[in-house]
C-alpha cells in the first residue's frame, strides 16, 4: 500500500512572506543577484535542479509570472510543465482538489499555483506532497513579486533598511501590496499607502503604515514609488465613479513626478494600464524600473526554486 | 599515540605555505613555457587567495602578469539534496575570457574530487579553455572520481573522518594547514 504523500513530505512551501525570515530574504536576494549573471551569459543554464520537475498550475491568466517561473526552472535545468485552467480538465468540472491530487501523483518537486481564491495554495500544500509556491492567490499574497521588488530596489543601489516606500492605487484588492507591506516591514521600512478611501482595506490602520489620499503627498520623500494596477472590473462594483476620475486624482504622471525625489524609482507589478494609474511618459521614463522588475523576476524565481527544491533538511 | 583527537595538528606552517606556493609556481612555469596563455582560477573560498598569491609568484619569476579569478561552484555541486541550498555563496569573479587559455584551477585541499568535477563543469559553461590543470596545496587522498592534481603542495595521509583545514591570512588571519581530529573533533 502506498503511503499517504502528506506524511512523506518534509520540505518547505512559499505561501506568503511570513514563511521566510529576514535573513532568508537577504539570502534569496544575494542568490538571485548571482543568477542575473547567468541570465546574461551565452549559456544561460545551470545544472542545479537537474532531474527536478516543476509544475505551473495557473487558474488565472498570467504572462509574466508563468513565463518567469518557466524560464527560471529551465535555467536551473528543471523540467517545467505548464497547466492552465483554460486548457485542462477544470473545464470538464474537475475540482481544484482533484486537479492538485492528479498532478501530485505524477511526482513533481514543486507546484506553482495561481488561483483567484485566497488560500488555495495553502490547501494544496496540505495534499500535494511536494513544495507549493504561491504564484498569486486572489487578494491574499504574491510573495515572489514582493521578493523581486525588494531585489530590484537593492539592484538600484538602495538599502532595504528603513527605506521610504509609497504604495499607490487599489490597495484593497492587491495581493502585491499585501505581500510587499509584509516584506518591507521586516526591514523596518517606512511605508505609505495611497488611494481612494473605497480602495483601502478596512484594517489599514492596523497595518502600521501611513495612509494618505493625496498622491503628491505620497510621492514626496518616497525613495520607492510602487504603483498598483487598477482592476477595471472594480468599477462595476461602484468603488470609484469612473476611470477618468480615478486617473485625474491618482495617475502617476510627469506633473506628479515633479514632486518626487530625484533619486526615486517607480515600480509597477504589471500589466500596466497606460494613462490610468501611470502615464506613458512615466512608465517609459528615467525613473521607471518596471522592466528591470521583470528581468529580476526570473532571477528571483530561480533563487526561490533553488531554496525549495534544493533538498531537504536545514 | 598519546594524541588528543580533538587537538589540531599543524601539517604546514606559515613559512611552509610560502615556500610551497613558490615551488608550485616554479612547477607551473616549467610545465607551461608559454606563460602568457596561463590563467589562474581559485575555487572559492580558500582557493581564491591561494590563486592570487601563486599568480604574484609567477609574475615575480617570469615578469608576466597572469589573470586571476575566483570560481564559485555552489550551483554545480552534486550534494545539494544532502546538504541543502546555500543562499550565501560568493559570486564567481572571472573578469577575463578563458577561451583558449590554460586554466589552472587552484584549491586548498584535494579530497574526494567532487568539488573539482563541479569546477570543471562550471568553467566549461564560461567558455572553452585550451586546457585545464589542477593545483592543490594539500592532497589528502580518498578520491571518489578519476581526478588527480598536476601540482601538489603536500601529500598528507589522513583518515576519512579527519577534518583537514587550510587557513589563509586573507580570510582567517593566519596561514596554516591543520588536521582537526575525527568526526567528533
Coordinates of C-alpha atoms in Angstrom, one line a residue:
Chain A
X1 CA 0.0 0.0 0.0
X2 CA 1.2 3.4 -0.9
X3 CA 2.0 5.7 2.0
X4 CA -0.1 8.9 2.0
X5 CA 2.1 11.6 0.4
X6 CA 1.3 14.0 3.1
X7 CA 3.3 12.1 5.7
X8 CA 6.3 11.7 3.5
X9 CA 6.8 15.3 2.6
X10 CA 9.1 17.3 4.9
X11 CA 10.1 20.1 2.6
X12 CA 9.1 23.7 2.5
X13 CA 6.5 25.9 0.9
X14 CA 6.4 29.6 0.0
X15 CA 2.8 30.6 0.6
X16 CA 3.3 34.0 2.0
X17 CA 6.2 36.2 3.0
X18 CA 5.8 35.0 6.6
X19 CA 7.3 31.7 5.5
X20 CA 10.7 33.4 5.3
X21 CA 13.0 35.1 7.8
X22 CA 14.6 38.4 7.1
X23 CA 18.0 36.6 6.7
X24 CA 16.5 34.2 4.2
X25 CA 15.1 37.2 2.2
X26 CA 18.6 38.7 2.1
X27 CA 20.0 35.3 1.1
X28 CA 17.4 34.9 -1.7
X29 CA 18.3 38.4 -3.0
X30 CA 22.0 37.5 -2.8
X31 CA 21.4 34.3 -4.7
X32 CA 19.1 35.9 -7.2
X33 CA 21.8 38.5 -7.8
X34 CA 24.1 35.7 -8.9
X35 CA 21.5 34.3 -11.2
X36 CA 21.3 37.6 -13.0
X37 CA 24.8 37.0 -14.2
X38 CA 23.8 33.5 -15.5
X39 CA 20.9 35.1 -17.4
X40 CA 23.3 37.3 -19.2
X41 CA 25.7 34.5 -20.3
X42 CA 25.8 32.9 -23.7
X43 CA 25.0 29.5 -22.0
X44 CA 22.1 30.6 -19.8
X45 CA 21.8 27.3 -17.8
X46 CA 23.0 25.8 -14.6
X47 CA 22.7 22.1 -13.8
X48 CA 21.5 22.8 -10.2
X49 CA 18.0 21.3 -10.4
X50 CA 18.6 18.6 -13.0
X51 CA 16.0 15.8 -12.6
X52 CA 13.6 18.0 -10.7
X53 CA 10.1 18.7 -12.1
X54 CA 8.2 22.0 -11.6
X55 CA 4.5 22.3 -12.5
X56 CA 2.9 25.6 -13.1
X57 CA -0.7 25.3 -12.2
X58 CA -2.5 28.5 -13.3
X59 CA -6.2 29.1 -12.8
X60 CA -5.9 32.7 -13.7
X61 CA -4.4 34.5 -16.7
X62 CA -0.8 35.4 -16.4
X63 CA 2.1 36.2 -18.8
X64 CA 4.8 37.5 -16.5
X65 CA 4.6 35.2 -13.6
X66 CA 4.0 32.0 -15.5
X67 CA 6.7 32.7 -18.1
X68 CA 9.1 33.9 -15.4
X69 CA 8.7 30.6 -13.4
X70 CA 9.0 28.6 -16.5
X71 CA 12.3 30.3 -17.6
X72 CA 13.6 30.2 -14.1
X73 CA 13.0 26.5 -13.8
X74 CA 14.6 25.8 -17.2
X75 CA 17.6 27.9 -16.5
X76 CA 18.2 25.7 -13.5
X77 CA 17.7 22.5 -15.7
X78 CA 14.5 21.5 -14.0
X79 CA 11.7 20.2 -16.3
X80 CA 8.8 22.6 -16.3
X81 CA 5.3 21.8 -17.2
X82 CA 2.5 24.4 -17.6
X83 CA -1.1 23.6 -16.9
X84 CA -3.7 26.4 -17.3
X85 CA -7.3 26.1 -16.3
X86 CA -8.4 27.1 -19.8
X87 CA -6.9 24.0 -21.3
X88 CA -7.3 21.5 -18.5
X89 CA -10.0 19.2 -17.2
X90 CA -11.1 22.1 -15.0
X91 CA -13.3 22.9 -17.9
X92 CA -14.9 19.5 -17.6
X93 CA -15.8 20.3 -14.0
X94 CA -12.8 18.7 -12.2
X95 CA -12.4 20.2 -8.7
X96 CA -9.3 22.0 -7.5
X97 CA -8.6 19.2 -5.1
X98 CA -8.8 16.5 -7.8
X99 CA -6.6 18.6 -10.1
X100 CA -4.0 19.0 -7.4
X101 CA -4.1 15.3 -6.4
X102 CA -3.8 14.2 -10.0
X103 CA -0.9 16.5 -10.8
X104 CA 0.8 15.5 -7.5
X105 CA 0.5 11.8 -8.4
X106 CA 3.0 12.5 -11.2
X107 CA 5.6 13.3 -8.6
X108 CA 6.6 16.9 -9.2
X109 CA 9.1 18.5 -6.9
X110 CA 7.3 21.9 -6.8
X111 CA 3.9 23.2 -7.7
X112 CA 3.5 26.9 -8.6
X113 CA -0.1 27.8 -8.1
X114 CA -2.0 30.9 -9.2
X115 CA -5.7 31.0 -8.3
X116 CA -8.4 33.7 -7.8
X117 CA -9.4 32.3 -4.4
X118 CA -7.2 33.2 -1.4
X119 CA -5.9 30.2 0.5
X120 CA -5.9 27.7 -2.4
X121 CA -2.1 27.3 -2.3
X122 CA -2.3 26.7 1.4
X123 CA -4.9 24.0 0.8
X124 CA -2.8 22.5 -2.0
X125 CA 0.3 22.4 0.3
X126 CA -1.6 20.1 2.6
X127 CA -2.4 17.5 0.0
X128 CA 0.2 17.8 -2.7
X129 CA 3.2 16.1 -1.0
X130 CA 5.6 18.5 -2.7
X131 CA 6.7 22.1 -2.3
X132 CA 4.0 24.6 -3.1
X133 CA 4.8 28.1 -4.3
X134 CA 2.1 30.7 -4.2
X135 CA 2.1 32.5 -7.6
X136 CA -0.7 34.8 -6.5
X137 CA -4.0 33.8 -4.7
X138 CA -6.8 36.3 -5.0
X139 CA -6.2 39.4 -2.9
X140 CA -4.2 37.4 -0.4
X141 CA -0.5 37.2 -1.3
X142 CA 2.1 37.2 -4.1
X143 CA 5.3 36.5 -2.3
X144 CA 7.7 36.2 -5.2
X145 CA 6.5 39.6 -6.5
X146 CA 7.5 41.2 -3.2
X147 CA 10.9 39.4 -3.3
X148 CA 11.7 40.5 -6.8
X149 CA 10.6 44.1 -5.9
X150 CA 13.0 44.1 -3.0
X151 CA 15.7 42.7 -5.2
X152 CA 15.1 45.4 -7.8
X153 CA 15.4 48.1 -5.1
X154 CA 18.7 46.7 -4.0
X155 CA 20.0 46.4 -7.5
X156 CA 19.3 50.1 -7.8
X157 CA 21.8 50.8 -5.1
X158 CA 19.3 51.3 -2.3
X159 CA 19.3 49.6 1.1
X160 CA 16.0 48.0 2.3
X161 CA 16.6 49.0 5.9
X162 CA 14.4 52.0 6.8
X163 CA 13.6 52.7 3.2
X164 CA 10.6 55.0 2.4
X165 CA 8.1 53.2 0.2
X166 CA 4.8 54.6 -1.1
X167 CA 2.3 52.1 -2.5
X168 CA -0.3 53.8 -4.6
X169 CA -3.6 52.6 -6.1
X170 CA -6.1 49.8 -5.4
X171 CA -4.5 48.6 -2.1
X172 CA -7.7 46.8 -1.1
X173 CA -7.6 44.2 -3.8
X174 CA -3.9 44.0 -4.2
X175 CA -2.0 40.8 -3.2
X176 CA 1.1 42.6 -4.4
X177 CA 0.6 45.4 -1.8
X178 CA -0.1 42.9 0.9
X179 CA 3.0 40.9 0.3
X180 CA 5.1 44.0 -0.1
X181 CA 3.9 45.5 3.1
X182 CA 4.7 42.3 5.0
X183 CA 8.1 42.0 3.4
X184 CA 9.2 45.7 3.8
X185 CA 8.1 45.7 7.4
X186 CA 10.7 43.0 8.2
X187 CA 13.3 45.7 7.2
X188 CA 11.7 48.5 9.2
X189 CA 10.7 50.3 6.1
X190 CA 8.5 53.5 6.3
X191 CA 5.5 52.6 4.3
X192 CA 2.8 55.0 2.9
X193 CA -0.3 53.7 1.2
X194 CA -2.3 56.0 -1.0
X195 CA -5.6 55.6 -2.9
X196 CA -9.3 56.4 -2.8
X197 CA -10.9 55.6 0.6
X198 CA -13.0 53.0 -1.1
X199 CA -9.9 51.1 -2.2
X200 CA -8.3 51.0 1.2
X201 CA -8.5 47.8 3.3
X202 CA -10.8 48.3 6.3
X203 CA -8.0 47.2 8.6
X204 CA -5.4 49.6 7.1
X205 CA -5.0 51.3 10.4
X206 CA -3.6 48.1 11.9
X207 CA -1.0 47.5 9.2
X208 CA 1.4 50.0 10.7
X209 CA 1.5 52.1 7.5
X210 CA 0.9 55.8 6.9
X211 CA -2.3 56.4 4.9
X212 CA -2.9 59.4 2.6
X213 CA -5.4 60.1 -0.2
X214 CA -3.2 62.7 -1.8
X215 CA -0.8 61.3 -4.4
X216 CA 1.5 64.3 -4.3
X217 CA 1.8 63.8 -0.5
X218 CA 2.6 60.1 -1.1
X219 CA 5.2 60.7 -3.8
X220 CA 7.1 63.4 -1.8
X221 CA 10.1 61.9 0.0
X222 CA 9.4 58.4 -1.3
X223 CA 12.5 56.5 -2.4
X224 CA 10.4 53.9 -4.0
X225 CA 7.0 54.7 -5.7
X226 CA 5.1 51.5 -6.2
X227 CA 2.1 51.7 -8.4
X228 CA -0.7 49.1 -8.4
X229 CA -2.8 48.1 -11.3
X230 CA -6.4 49.3 -11.3
X231 CA -8.6 46.3 -12.0
X232 CA -11.1 47.9 -14.3
X233 CA -13.7 45.3 -13.3
X234 CA -13.8 47.0 -9.8
X235 CA -15.6 50.0 -11.4
X236 CA -18.7 47.9 -11.8
X237 CA -18.7 47.4 -8.1
X238 CA -19.1 51.1 -7.6
X239 CA -15.8 51.5 -5.8
X240 CA -14.9 54.5 -7.9
X241 CA -17.1 56.5 -10.3
X242 CA -15.1 56.4 -13.5
X243 CA -11.6 55.6 -14.8
X244 CA -11.3 59.3 -15.8
X245 CA -12.0 60.5 -12.3
X246 CA -9.6 57.9 -10.9
X247 CA -6.8 58.9 -13.1
X248 CA -7.4 62.6 -12.6
X249 CA -6.6 62.0 -8.9
X250 CA -4.3 59.0 -8.8
X251 CA -2.4 58.8 -12.1
X252 CA 1.3 59.0 -11.7
X253 CA 2.2 61.4 -14.5
X254 CA 5.1 63.8 -15.0
X255 CA 3.2 66.6 -13.2
X256 CA 3.1 64.4 -10.0
X257 CA 6.7 63.2 -10.6
X258 CA 8.0 66.8 -10.3
X259 CA 7.3 66.5 -6.6
X260 CA 9.4 63.3 -6.3
X261 CA 12.9 63.0 -5.1
X262 CA 15.4 62.9 -8.0
X263 CA 16.7 59.5 -6.9
X264 CA 13.2 57.9 -6.6
X265 CA 12.4 54.8 -8.6
X266 CA 9.0 53.9 -10.0
X267 CA 7.8 50.3 -9.9
X268 CA 4.7 48.5 -11.2
X269 CA 4.0 44.8 -11.0
X270 CA 2.3 44.9 -14.4
X271 CA 0.3 44.7 -16.5
X272 CA 0.1 48.5 -16.6
X273 CA -2.9 50.5 -17.7
X274 CA -1.2 53.3 -19.6
X275 CA -2.9 56.6 -18.8
X276 CA -5.0 55.2 -15.9
X277 CA -2.7 54.6 -13.0
X278 CA 0.5 55.6 -14.7
X279 CA 1.2 57.8 -17.7
X280 CA 3.3 56.5 -20.6
X281 CA 5.8 59.3 -20.0
X282 CA 6.5 58.0 -16.5
X283 CA 6.2 54.3 -17.3
X284 CA 8.8 54.7 -20.1
X285 CA 10.7 57.5 -18.4
X286 CA 14.0 57.7 -16.5
X287 CA 12.5 56.9 -13.0
X288 CA 10.9 53.7 -14.2
X289 CA 12.4 50.3 -13.3
X290 CA 9.3 48.3 -14.5
X291 CA 11.2 46.2 -17.0
X292 CA 14.0 45.6 -14.5
X293 CA 11.4 44.1 -12.2
X294 CA 10.5 41.6 -14.9
X295 CA 14.2 40.7 -15.6
X296 CA 14.8 40.3 -11.9
X297 CA 11.7 38.2 -11.6
X298 CA 13.4 35.4 -13.4
X299 CA 16.5 35.5 -11.2
X300 CA 14.4 35.7 -8.0
X301 CA 12.2 32.8 -9.0
X302 CA 15.4 30.8 -9.8
X303 CA 16.5 31.6 -6.2
X304 CA 13.1 30.5 -4.8
X305 CA 13.1 27.2 -6.7
X306 CA 16.7 26.6 -5.6
X307 CA 15.7 27.2 -2.0
X308 CA 12.6 25.0 -2.1
X309 CA 13.7 22.2 -4.5
X310 CA 17.3 22.2 -3.4
X311 CA 16.7 19.4 -0.9
X312 CA 16.0 19.0 2.4
X313 CA 16.6 19.3 6.0
X314 CA 18.0 22.6 7.2
Chain B
X1 CA 49.6 7.6 20.3
X2 CA 49.0 9.9 23.2
X3 CA 47.5 12.4 20.8
X4 CA 44.3 14.2 21.8
X5 CA 41.8 13.5 19.0
X6 CA 40.4 17.0 19.1
X7 CA 43.8 18.6 19.1
X8 CA 44.9 20.5 16.0
X9 CA 48.0 19.1 14.3
X10 CA 49.8 21.5 12.0
X11 CA 50.9 20.0 8.8
X12 CA 52.1 23.2 7.1
X13 CA 53.3 26.3 8.9
X14 CA 53.0 29.8 7.5
X15 CA 56.6 29.6 6.3
X16 CA 55.9 26.2 4.7
X17 CA 52.9 27.5 2.9
X18 CA 55.0 30.4 1.4
X19 CA 57.7 28.0 0.3
X20 CA 55.3 25.5 -1.1
X21 CA 53.4 28.1 -3.1
X22 CA 56.7 29.3 -4.5
X23 CA 57.7 25.8 -5.5
X24 CA 54.3 25.2 -7.2
X25 CA 54.7 28.5 -9.1
X26 CA 58.0 27.3 -10.4
X27 CA 56.5 23.9 -11.5
X28 CA 53.7 25.7 -13.3
X29 CA 56.1 27.9 -15.3
X30 CA 58.3 24.8 -16.1
X31 CA 55.3 22.8 -17.4
X32 CA 53.8 25.8 -19.3
X33 CA 56.6 27.7 -21.1
X34 CA 54.0 29.9 -22.8
X35 CA 53.3 31.8 -19.6
X36 CA 51.1 34.3 -21.4
X37 CA 48.5 31.7 -22.1
X38 CA 48.0 31.0 -18.4
X39 CA 45.1 31.9 -16.2
X40 CA 44.7 31.1 -12.5
X41 CA 41.2 30.3 -11.2
X42 CA 40.9 29.8 -7.4
X43 CA 38.0 27.8 -6.1
X44 CA 36.0 29.9 -3.6
X45 CA 36.5 30.2 -0.7
X46 CA 40.1 29.4 0.1
X47 CA 41.4 28.6 -3.3
X48 CA 40.9 32.2 -4.4
X49 CA 43.5 33.9 -2.2
X50 CA 45.9 31.0 -2.9
X51 CA 45.5 31.6 -6.6
X52 CA 46.2 35.3 -6.2
X53 CA 49.4 34.6 -4.3
X54 CA 50.5 32.0 -6.8
X55 CA 49.9 34.5 -9.7
X56 CA 52.1 37.0 -7.8
X57 CA 54.9 34.5 -7.5
X58 CA 54.6 33.5 -11.2
X59 CA 54.9 37.2 -12.0
X60 CA 57.9 37.5 -9.8
X61 CA 59.6 34.6 -11.6
X62 CA 58.6 35.5 -15.2
X63 CA 57.7 39.1 -15.2
X64 CA 54.4 38.2 -16.8
X65 CA 51.1 39.3 -15.1
X66 CA 48.7 36.3 -15.0
X67 CA 45.0 36.9 -15.0
X68 CA 43.4 35.6 -11.8
X69 CA 39.8 34.9 -10.9
X70 CA 37.6 33.2 -8.3
X71 CA 35.2 30.4 -9.1
X72 CA 32.1 29.6 -7.0
X73 CA 30.9 26.0 -7.7
X74 CA 27.8 26.1 -5.4
X75 CA 25.3 25.6 -8.2
X76 CA 27.3 22.8 -9.8
X77 CA 27.7 20.6 -6.7
X78 CA 26.3 17.1 -6.6
X79 CA 25.4 17.1 -2.9
X80 CA 22.6 19.6 -3.0
X81 CA 20.0 17.1 -1.9
X82 CA 22.2 16.1 1.1
X83 CA 23.5 19.5 2.2
X84 CA 20.6 21.7 1.2
X85 CA 20.7 25.0 -0.5
X86 CA 23.3 27.7 0.3
X87 CA 22.0 31.2 0.0
X88 CA 25.2 32.9 1.0
X89 CA 27.6 31.8 -1.7
X90 CA 30.1 34.4 -3.1
X91 CA 29.9 35.3 -6.7
X92 CA 32.2 33.9 -9.3
X93 CA 34.6 36.6 -10.4
X94 CA 36.4 35.8 -13.6
X95 CA 37.0 39.2 -15.3
X96 CA 38.7 37.8 -18.4
X97 CA 37.9 35.5 -21.3
X98 CA 39.0 31.9 -20.6
X99 CA 38.7 30.7 -24.2
X100 CA 41.9 29.2 -25.4
X101 CA 43.7 29.7 -22.0
X102 CA 45.5 27.2 -20.0
X103 CA 43.3 27.5 -16.9
X104 CA 44.9 26.3 -13.7
X105 CA 42.3 25.5 -11.0
X106 CA 43.6 26.2 -7.6
X107 CA 42.1 24.6 -4.5
X108 CA 43.3 24.3 -0.9
X109 CA 42.5 20.6 -0.2
X110 CA 42.0 17.9 -2.7
X111 CA 39.8 15.2 -1.2
X112 CA 37.0 13.2 -3.0
X113 CA 37.5 15.1 -6.3
X114 CA 33.8 16.1 -6.4
X115 CA 34.5 19.8 -6.0
X116 CA 36.9 19.7 -8.9
X117 CA 34.4 17.9 -11.0
X118 CA 31.9 20.7 -10.3
X119 CA 34.6 23.3 -11.0
X120 CA 35.4 21.7 -14.4
X121 CA 31.7 21.9 -15.4
X122 CA 31.4 25.5 -14.1
X123 CA 34.5 26.5 -16.2
X124 CA 33.1 24.8 -19.3
X125 CA 29.9 26.9 -19.0
X126 CA 32.0 30.1 -19.1
X127 CA 33.9 29.4 -22.3
X128 CA 36.2 26.9 -24.0
X129 CA 39.6 26.8 -22.3
X130 CA 42.5 25.3 -24.2
X131 CA 43.5 23.2 -21.2
X132 CA 42.6 22.8 -17.6
X133 CA 45.2 21.8 -15.0
X134 CA 44.8 21.4 -11.3
X135 CA 46.9 22.7 -8.4
X136 CA 46.1 21.8 -4.8
X137 CA 48.0 22.9 -1.7
X138 CA 47.2 19.6 0.1
X139 CA 46.2 16.2 -1.3
X140 CA 44.6 14.1 1.4
X141 CA 43.6 11.1 -0.7
X142 CA 40.2 9.3 -0.6
X143 CA 39.3 10.1 -4.2
X144 CA 35.9 9.1 -5.4
X145 CA 36.4 10.2 -9.0
X146 CA 39.2 9.7 -11.5
X147 CA 40.8 13.1 -10.8
X148 CA 44.4 13.9 -10.0
X149 CA 46.3 17.1 -9.4
X150 CA 49.1 18.4 -11.7
X151 CA 50.7 20.3 -8.9
X152 CA 50.6 19.3 -5.3
X153 CA 51.9 21.2 -2.3
X154 CA 52.0 18.3 0.0
X155 CA 50.5 14.8 0.2
X156 CA 49.2 14.0 3.6
X157 CA 47.8 10.6 4.7
X158 CA 44.5 11.1 6.5
X159 CA 41.6 9.0 7.7
X160 CA 38.3 9.8 6.2
X161 CA 36.7 11.3 9.3
X162 CA 39.5 13.7 10.0
X163 CA 38.9 17.3 9.1
X164 CA 41.7 19.0 7.1
X165 CA 41.6 22.8 7.1
X166 CA 43.8 25.3 5.3
X167 CA 43.7 28.7 7.0
X168 CA 44.8 31.7 5.0
X169 CA 45.6 35.1 6.3
X170 CA 43.3 36.9 3.9
X171 CA 40.3 35.2 5.4
X172 CA 41.3 33.6 8.7
X173 CA 44.1 36.0 9.8
X174 CA 46.8 33.3 9.7
X175 CA 48.5 30.9 7.3
X176 CA 48.4 27.3 8.4
X177 CA 47.3 23.8 7.3
X178 CA 45.9 21.8 10.1
X179 CA 44.3 18.4 10.8
X180 CA 41.5 18.6 13.3
X181 CA 40.6 15.2 15.0
X182 CA 38.0 12.8 13.8
X183 CA 34.3 13.1 13.2
X184 CA 33.5 14.5 16.6
X185 CA 36.6 16.7 16.7

